[in-house]
Amino acid sequence: MSAIVLPLRIPDTVTPLGDWLPEVKDDLTLVTSGDAEPGYRRQLPHVLATSSYSTGPEVEDLLDDLCGAGGVRTLVHVTEDDILRCARVRDRHGLPGLRYEQALPWRDKLIMKGIVSGHGVPTPRYLRPASFADAERFARRVGYPVVVKPRLGYASMGVGLVGDADELRRAAEVWDPDDVMLESFTQGDVLHIDGFMHDGEVLYVQASRYLNNCLSFHDALPLGSVQLDRDGEEHARLARFAERVVAALPPVDFSPFHLEVFRKPGAGDLEFCEIACRLGGAHIMEALTYATGVNPARLWIRHQIGLQNGPETPLADTGRRYGWLLVPPRRGRLVRVSEPPPVEFIKDFIVKTAVPRDFDGAHGSTDSYLAFVVDGASEHEVESNLRKCIDIAAECSEWEGADV
């Protein structure tokens, strides 16, 4: 029986656990998805796979079976969909680590906003609607458009804007009344703040600005992100905001965090969107690795297993800024992706799908068929390079279909 259990759906090309955990790989059982299984079987001796990793009870049942058999001392979590189920399993089997009561405010956006706003942090107005009439009254009070989102969702899946009462009624016909909330819509930029925390204190922070936003996939627009210059006042202001939010929520052991913030037009007032006690998605991990010289996922996993003391690991700054771009699929058939031209600012060019392939568009903010990670001497240079990548993506891709 393995002493370490690690559920993870991310492919081995992103998280090469065999290379990251050589000291314990013989004492580790990995629970993964059917798609990721072949890569991990080449690295690890104990791999279990499921065809329904992110939905249904199968993963949690496997974790219960493994932990209930005895001998497990560590249950590691990494992605958003594993946080609560790992916490429940730890509770049931008396394992150390993040427990459900601690974890829930970092996952449930209704509870999260209640705690954060209760500590004086500005947030959008929000409501858990008890009925359609309740939702309609809220929308009239705050004004359309209104944001509809799952309380426990991630990657913007299931998030939408409704522009009038008819759209709200149609949304209400399909939403889960136990997993829905409404928010007033905030105009302005969306920023994300990523870093590490420990026991309610922020240890490291990197603020970034989105290009487009997490709902841009609805319009088939790329989602990108630019790390802000660390010596600027805006970066310092966002770091202070992150400290307020982290201090408001239940303290957790050494962990990454991913915080999203609205910056309103005009005076640039900041407003809380949401936060998670895990790494940000898309290619935030790669951008942070380039910026600090330390892979944050590797650091966090090794800390949970007891191989590395995370709070004592220095995260330096390399002096350059980084960014990433996700290119969403269109509706149609992707028939070819060619290599980009040899330009120095492209650090990673990632084809994220088999080709050829048919697509029916994007369904979440991180849905993409192509991605870039770029660098630059400043945030402005990074943004310019990312915008060049939008044109490069079009030149490298050949589509067939009605919307091309």
mmCIF file of N, CA and C in Angstrom, residues 9-10 79 155 192 194 210 223 225 258 260 278-287 324 326 352 365-366:
data_model
loop_
_atom_site.group_PDB
_atom_site.id
_atom_site.type_symbol
_atom_site.label_atom_id
_atom_site.label_comp_id
_atom_site.label_asym_id
_atom_site.label_seq_id
_atom_site.Cartn_x
_atom_site.Cartn_y
_atom_site.Cartn_z
ATOM 1 N N ARG A 9 -5.216 15.372 -12.811
ATOM 2 C CA ARG A 9 -5.647 15.167 -14.194
ATOM 3 C C ARG A 9 -4.740 15.870 -15.194
ATOM 4 N N ILE A 10 -3.820 16.720 -14.719
ATOM 5 C CA ILE A 10 -2.926 17.451 -15.619
ATOM 6 C C ILE A 10 -1.968 16.461 -16.285
ATOM 7 N N THR A 79 -5.367 20.553 -8.269
ATOM 8 C CA THR A 79 -6.286 21.345 -9.080
ATOM 9 C C THR A 79 -7.585 21.628 -8.336
ATOM 10 N N ALA A 155 -12.640 27.828 -14.033
ATOM 11 C CA ALA A 155 -12.322 28.062 -15.446
ATOM 12 C C ALA A 155 -13.477 28.749 -16.180
ATOM 13 N N HIS A 192 -5.249 39.569 -12.328
ATOM 14 C CA HIS A 192 -5.103 38.419 -11.437
ATOM 15 C C HIS A 192 -3.793 38.555 -10.674
ATOM 16 N N ASP A 194 -1.176 36.347 -8.318
ATOM 17 C CA ASP A 194 -0.779 34.975 -8.019
ATOM 18 C C ASP A 194 0.415 34.997 -7.087
ATOM 19 N N TYR A 210 -5.134 40.812 -17.388
ATOM 20 C CA TYR A 210 -5.654 40.027 -18.500
ATOM 21 C C TYR A 210 -5.727 40.873 -19.773
ATOM 22 N N LEU A 223 -7.673 34.708 -24.832
ATOM 23 C CA LEU A 223 -7.452 35.177 -23.465
ATOM 24 C C LEU A 223 -5.954 35.216 -23.230
ATOM 25 N N SER A 225 -2.547 37.192 -20.741
ATOM 26 C CA SER A 225 -2.188 37.775 -19.453
ATOM 27 C C SER A 225 -0.771 38.316 -19.528
ATOM 28 N N HIS A 258 -4.615 32.119 -6.200
ATOM 29 C CA HIS A 258 -4.940 32.785 -7.460
ATOM 30 C C HIS A 258 -6.135 33.694 -7.186
ATOM 31 N N GLU A 260 -8.536 37.019 -8.419
ATOM 32 C CA GLU A 260 -8.969 37.852 -9.536
ATOM 33 C C GLU A 260 -9.647 39.103 -9.000
ATOM 34 N N ARG A 278 -5.001 27.599 -4.760
ATOM 35 C CA ARG A 278 -4.295 26.709 -5.696
ATOM 36 C C ARG A 278 -3.682 27.594 -6.758
ATOM 37 N N LEU A 279 -2.880 26.990 -7.622
ATOM 38 C CA LEU A 279 -2.286 27.721 -8.732
ATOM 39 C C LEU A 279 -3.349 28.158 -9.731
ATOM 40 N N GLY A 280 -3.115 29.290 -10.352
ATOM 41 C CA GLY A 280 -3.971 29.702 -11.444
ATOM 42 C C GLY A 280 -3.816 28.773 -12.628
ATOM 43 N N GLY A 281 -4.832 28.755 -13.475
ATOM 44 C CA GLY A 281 -4.822 27.888 -14.632
ATOM 45 C C GLY A 281 -4.115 28.505 -15.822
ATOM 46 N N ALA A 282 -4.516 28.062 -17.015
ATOM 47 C CA ALA A 282 -3.880 28.487 -18.258
ATOM 48 C C ALA A 282 -2.375 28.237 -18.148
ATOM 49 N N HIS A 283 -1.540 29.249 -18.395
ATOM 50 C CA HIS A 283 -0.087 29.060 -18.334
ATOM 51 C C HIS A 283 0.541 29.987 -17.298
ATOM 52 N N ILE A 284 -0.216 30.228 -16.228
ATOM 53 C CA ILE A 284 0.323 31.000 -15.108
ATOM 54 C C ILE A 284 1.514 30.279 -14.503
ATOM 55 N N MET A 285 1.444 28.949 -14.405
ATOM 56 C CA MET A 285 2.557 28.189 -13.832
ATOM 57 C C MET A 285 3.844 28.422 -14.613
ATOM 58 N N GLU A 286 3.764 28.335 -15.946
ATOM 59 C CA GLU A 286 4.954 28.513 -16.752
ATOM 60 C C GLU A 286 5.492 29.943 -16.638
ATOM 61 N N ALA A 287 4.597 30.933 -16.656
ATOM 62 C CA ALA A 287 5.045 32.320 -16.548
ATOM 63 C C ALA A 287 5.731 32.575 -15.208
ATOM 64 N N TRP A 324 1.174 35.082 -21.312
ATOM 65 C CA TRP A 324 0.701 33.917 -22.069
ATOM 66 C C TRP A 324 -0.562 34.282 -22.834
ATOM 67 N N LEU A 326 -3.959 32.221 -24.752
ATOM 68 C CA LEU A 326 -4.736 31.042 -25.119
ATOM 69 C C LEU A 326 -5.588 31.388 -26.336
ATOM 70 N N LYS A 352 -2.254 22.211 -28.432
ATOM 71 C CA LYS A 352 -2.932 21.539 -27.332
ATOM 72 C C LYS A 352 -3.956 20.505 -27.777
ATOM 73 N N SER A 365 -13.038 29.414 -20.105
ATOM 74 C CA SER A 365 -12.009 30.417 -20.359
ATOM 75 C C SER A 365 -10.675 29.808 -20.744
ATOM 76 N N THR A 366 -10.406 28.572 -20.321
ATOM 77 C CA THR A 366 -9.113 27.958 -20.633
ATOM 78 C C THR A 366 -9.188 26.982 -21.808
#
